[in-house]
Structure formats: C-alpha cells, structure tokens
PDB file of C-alpha atoms in Angstrom:
ATOM      1  CA  MET P1071     -14.999  12.617 -11.339  1.00 40.00           C
ATOM      2  CA  GLU P1072     -11.942  12.911  -9.582  1.00 43.00           C
ATOM      3  CA  GLN P1073     -12.338  10.250  -6.160  1.00 48.00           C
ATOM      4  CA  THR P1074     -12.633  11.226  -2.796  1.00 56.00           C
ATOM      5  CA  ARG P1075     -11.705   7.165  -0.884  1.00 86.00           C
ATOM      6  CA  TYR P1076      -8.934   6.134   0.976  1.00 93.00           C
ATOM      7  CA  GLY P1077      -8.444   2.753   2.999  1.00 95.00           C
ATOM      8  CA  LEU P1078      -6.834  -0.494   3.881  1.00 96.00           C
ATOM      9  CA  ILE P1079      -7.379  -3.174   1.894  1.00 96.00           C
ATOM     10  CA  GLY P1080      -6.708  -6.826   2.897  1.00 96.00           C
ATOM     11  CA  SER P1081      -8.131  -9.922   4.238  1.00 95.00           C
ATOM     12  CA  LYS P1082      -8.598  -9.748   7.772  1.00 93.00           C
ATOM     13  CA  LEU P1083      -8.227  -6.923   9.058  1.00 94.00           C
ATOM     14  CA  GLY P1084     -10.019  -6.470  12.317  1.00 90.00           C
ATOM     15  CA  HIS P1085      -6.807  -5.995  14.305  1.00 90.00           C
ATOM     16  CA  SER P1086      -5.970  -2.670  12.066  1.00 93.00           C
ATOM     17  CA  TYR P1087      -5.961   0.859  14.121  1.00 93.00           C
ATOM     18  CA  SER P1088      -5.988   1.994  10.063  1.00 94.00           C
ATOM     19  CA  LYS P1089      -8.659   4.039  10.667  1.00 94.00           C
ATOM     20  CA  ILE P1090      -8.715   5.524  13.939  1.00 94.00           C
ATOM     21  CA  ILE P1091      -5.036   7.494  13.284  1.00 94.00           C
ATOM     22  CA  HIS P1092      -5.833   8.202   9.863  1.00 93.00           C
ATOM     23  CA  GLU P1093      -8.758   9.756  11.015  1.00 93.00           C
ATOM     24  CA  GLN P1094      -7.130  11.465  13.294  1.00 94.00           C
ATOM     25  CA  ILE P1095      -4.220  12.945  10.997  1.00 93.00           C
ATOM     26  CA  ALA P1096      -6.796  14.037   8.880  1.00 89.00           C
ATOM     27  CA  ASP P1097      -9.507  15.408   6.905  1.00 88.00           C
ATOM     28  CA  TYR P1098     -10.224  12.532   5.242  1.00 89.00           C
ATOM     29  CA  THR P1099     -13.091   9.519   5.940  1.00 91.00           C
ATOM     30  CA  TYR P1100     -10.230   6.374   6.266  1.00 94.00           C
ATOM     31  CA  GLU P1101     -12.510   3.082   5.096  1.00 93.00           C
ATOM     32  CA  LEU P1102     -10.931  -0.849   6.409  1.00 94.00           C
ATOM     33  CA  MET P1103     -12.106  -2.395   2.707  1.00 94.00           C
ATOM     34  CA  PRO P1104     -12.149  -6.362   3.599  1.00 96.00           C
ATOM     35  CA  LEU P1105     -11.852  -8.250   0.797  1.00 96.00           C
ATOM     36  CA  PRO P1106     -11.591 -12.623   1.865  1.00 96.00           C
ATOM     37  CA  THR P1107     -10.712 -13.307  -1.965  1.00 97.00           C
ATOM     38  CA  GLU P1108      -8.714 -12.603  -4.506  1.00 97.00           C
ATOM     39  CA  ASP P1109     -11.113 -12.303  -7.128  1.00 97.00           C
ATOM     40  CA  GLU P1110     -12.853 -10.420  -4.502  1.00 97.00           C
ATOM     41  CA  ALA P1111      -9.821  -8.128  -4.386  1.00 97.00           C
ATOM     42  CA  ARG P1112      -9.096  -8.170  -8.138  1.00 97.00           C
ATOM     43  CA  ALA P1113     -12.551  -6.360  -9.105  1.00 96.00           C
ATOM     44  CA  PHE P1114     -12.218  -3.871  -6.810  1.00 94.00           C
ATOM     45  CA  MET P1115      -8.509  -2.861  -7.944  1.00 94.00           C
ATOM     46  CA  GLU P1116     -10.826  -3.317 -11.199  1.00 93.00           C
ATOM     47  CA  ARG P1117     -12.912  -0.119 -10.048  1.00 89.00           C
ATOM     48  CA  ARG P1118     -10.676   2.007 -10.034  1.00 86.00           C
ATOM     49  CA  ASP P1119     -12.925   3.534  -7.084  1.00 83.00           C
ATOM     50  CA  PHE P1120     -11.062   4.943  -5.153  1.00 87.00           C
ATOM     51  CA  ALA P1121      -8.343   8.031  -4.624  1.00 87.00           C
ATOM     52  CA  ALA P1122      -5.933   6.345  -3.184  1.00 91.00           C
ATOM     53  CA  ILE P1123      -5.438   2.890   0.037  1.00 95.00           C
ATOM     54  CA  ASN P1124      -2.945   1.057   1.469  1.00 96.00           C
ATOM     55  CA  VAL P1125      -2.716  -2.103   0.524  1.00 97.00           C
ATOM     56  CA  THR P1126      -2.269  -4.825   3.367  1.00 95.00           C
ATOM     57  CA  ILE P1127      -1.782  -8.788   3.917  1.00 92.00           C
ATOM     58  CA  PRO P1128      -2.660 -11.131   2.161  1.00 95.00           C
ATOM     59  CA  TYR P1129      -2.357  -8.587  -1.309  1.00 96.00           C
ATOM     60  CA  LYS P1130       0.822  -6.442  -2.032  1.00 95.00           C
ATOM     61  CA  GLU P1131       1.233  -8.688  -4.866  1.00 96.00           C
ATOM     62  CA  LEU P1132      -1.887  -9.292  -6.076  1.00 97.00           C
ATOM     63  CA  VAL P1133      -2.282  -5.758  -6.592  1.00 97.00           C
ATOM     64  CA  ILE P1134       1.356  -4.823  -9.035  1.00 97.00           C
ATOM     65  CA  PRO P1135      -0.374  -5.859 -12.261  1.00 97.00           C
ATOM     66  CA  TYR P1136      -3.272  -3.078 -11.437  1.00 96.00           C
ATOM     67  CA  MET P1137      -0.441   0.029 -11.722  1.00 96.00           C
ATOM     68  CA  ASP P1138       0.884   2.083 -14.468  1.00 94.00           C
ATOM     69  CA  GLU P1139       3.085   3.113 -12.666  1.00 94.00           C
ATOM     70  CA  MET P1140       6.053   1.823 -10.009  1.00 96.00           C
ATOM     71  CA  ASP P1141       8.174   3.789  -7.373  1.00 94.00           C
ATOM     72  CA  ASP P1142      11.482   2.233  -7.768  1.00 95.00           C
ATOM     73  CA  ASP P1143      11.284   0.845  -4.270  1.00 93.00           C
ATOM     74  CA  ALA P1144       7.993  -0.699  -4.690  1.00 95.00           C
ATOM     75  CA  ALA P1145       9.944  -2.217  -8.218  1.00 95.00           C
ATOM     76  CA  LYS P1146      12.719  -3.463  -6.938  1.00 93.00           C
ATOM     77  CA  ILE P1147      10.575  -5.486  -3.506  1.00 91.00           C
ATOM     78  CA  GLY P1148       7.964  -6.266  -5.673  1.00 94.00           C
ATOM     79  CA  ALA P1149       5.261  -5.556  -3.101  1.00 95.00           C
ATOM     80  CA  VAL P1150       3.138  -2.167  -2.953  1.00 96.00           C
ATOM     81  CA  ASN P1151       0.868  -1.132   0.685  1.00 95.00           C
ATOM     82  CA  VAL P1152      -0.037   1.710  -1.134  1.00 96.00           C
ATOM     83  CA  ILE P1153      -1.448   3.502  -3.880  1.00 96.00           C
ATOM     84  CA  LYS P1154      -2.788   6.457  -5.118  1.00 90.00           C
ATOM     85  CA  PHE P1155      -4.816   8.076  -8.192  1.00 86.00           C
ATOM     86  CA  ILE P1156      -2.005  10.783 -10.705  1.00 84.00           C
ATOM     87  CA  ARG P1157      -3.619  12.563 -13.244  1.00 78.00           C
ATOM     88  CA  LYS P1158      -1.843  13.095 -15.599  1.00 76.00           C
ATOM     89  CA  LYS P1159      -2.936  15.791 -18.510  1.00 79.00           C
ATOM     90  CA  ASN P1160      -6.933  14.127 -18.085  1.00 80.00           C
ATOM     91  CA  ASP P1161      -6.124  10.598 -17.585  1.00 82.00           C
ATOM     92  CA  LEU P1162      -5.710   9.201 -13.957  1.00 82.00           C
ATOM     93  CA  LYS P1163      -3.037   6.629 -13.071  1.00 90.00           C
ATOM     94  CA  PHE P1164      -2.695   3.933 -10.508  1.00 92.00           C
ATOM     95  CA  LYS P1165       0.797   4.455  -8.809  1.00 95.00           C
ATOM     96  CA  GLY P1166       2.332   1.777  -6.911  1.00 96.00           C
ATOM     97  CA  TYR P1167       4.858   2.638  -3.237  1.00 96.00           C
ATOM     98  CA  ASN P1168       5.778   0.608  -0.528  1.00 95.00           C
ATOM     99  CA  SER P1169       6.024   2.826   2.180  1.00 92.00           C
ATOM    100  CA  ASP P1170       7.252  -0.636   4.362  1.00 89.00           C
ATOM    101  CA  ILE P1171      11.583  -0.293   3.538  1.00 87.00           C
ATOM    102  CA  ILE P1172      11.334   3.689   5.116  1.00 86.00           C
ATOM    103  CA  GLY P1173      10.078   1.423   8.777  1.00 85.00           C
ATOM    104  CA  PHE P1174      12.257  -1.316   7.875  1.00 82.00           C
ATOM    105  CA  CYS P1175      15.021   0.575   7.369  1.00 82.00           C
ATOM    106  CA  ASP P1176      14.624   2.947  10.345  1.00 86.00           C
ATOM    107  CA  SER P1177      14.233   0.613  12.479  1.00 84.00           C
ATOM    108  CA  ILE P1178      17.761  -1.441  11.473  1.00 81.00           C
ATOM    109  CA  ARG P1179      20.409   1.327  11.191  1.00 81.00           C
ATOM    110  CA  PRO P1180      21.072   2.103  14.239  1.00 81.00           C
ATOM    111  CA  LEU P1181      21.936  -1.775  14.643  1.00 79.00           C
ATOM    112  CA  LEU P1182      24.139  -1.714  11.735  1.00 79.00           C
ATOM    113  CA  ASN P1183      28.271  -0.893  12.497  1.00 76.00           C
ATOM    114  CA  PRO P1184      31.803  -2.222  10.027  1.00 72.00           C
ATOM    115  CA  GLU P1185      31.959  -4.043  13.349  1.00 75.00           C
ATOM    116  CA  ARG P1186      29.256  -6.658  11.802  1.00 70.00           C
ATOM    117  CA  GLU P1187      29.715  -9.330   8.812  1.00 71.00           C
ATOM    118  CA  LYS P1188      26.584 -10.721   9.121  1.00 73.00           C
ATOM    119  CA  ALA P1189      22.294 -10.015   9.056  1.00 70.00           C
ATOM    120  CA  LEU P1190      19.515 -11.903   9.392  1.00 70.00           C
ATOM    121  CA  ILE P1191      16.474 -11.821   8.428  1.00 72.00           C
ATOM    122  CA  LEU P1192      13.354 -13.288   9.245  1.00 70.00           C
ATOM    123  CA  GLY P1193       9.992 -13.256   7.175  1.00 68.00           C
ATOM    124  CA  THR P1194       7.780 -13.361   5.471  1.00 64.00           C
ATOM    125  CA  GLY P1195       7.786 -11.538   2.326  1.00 60.00           C
ATOM    126  CA  GLY P1196       5.542  -8.743   0.962  1.00 52.00           C
TER     127      GLY P1196
END
C-alpha cells in the first residue's frame, strides 16, 4: 500500500508554520509530528509510515542512516531536511534531500562580488 502521509518531524514544532503553508498551497493534509527524543525519531523512521516528510532540528543528521539514496547536496552537507519515497519497480526507497542550501545560496548570492575576498558564516550546522 502506498503511503499518503506528509508532515514535519523535529523535537519541538510549536514555532512551525509548515502545516498552514502546506495546506494552503497543496491538496493534502500536512501533520506536525513532534518527536521529543531520539528514540522516538528512530522508531518513526523505522516504521516508514509516510510518503514524504520534512525534517528539522535536531534530526537532520539522525535520519541519514535510514536513507537508501541521497542527492548530492544532502550527501555533501551531511544533513537531510526533505525525505520522500521513491518507487523503484516493486520497491519503495527513501531518498534524502537538503533544500536549505537553496535558500542559503539565494540569500547570499546578491552579497557576493569579486572585491570581497573573505566571508564569515555563522551557524550551528544542519
């Protein structure tokens, strides 16, 4: 049976607007699925009970061992924030992506120019 579940996993999701945004622009139900502990996050991933999910802190690295495939950006960054099932013949596989890099690059690109030789990027990873 093909999964039809979409949503966001993370330890705390009270701040998230993802449900509102997804349900306004798409024709599916989008669930916020708080998973307060790593054990709960691992159990969720092992159930494979979704069609596609977004991942937020602190689980962007924890989900990597569950991926059957990762796109180049996610592999290079070492963090996954989008997971979807990919159907291959009669098999369903997890594929991980990182969409954060798109937002980061688009926001910093206007600031880059040849006169600037150095840049400082602050953050906690993921």
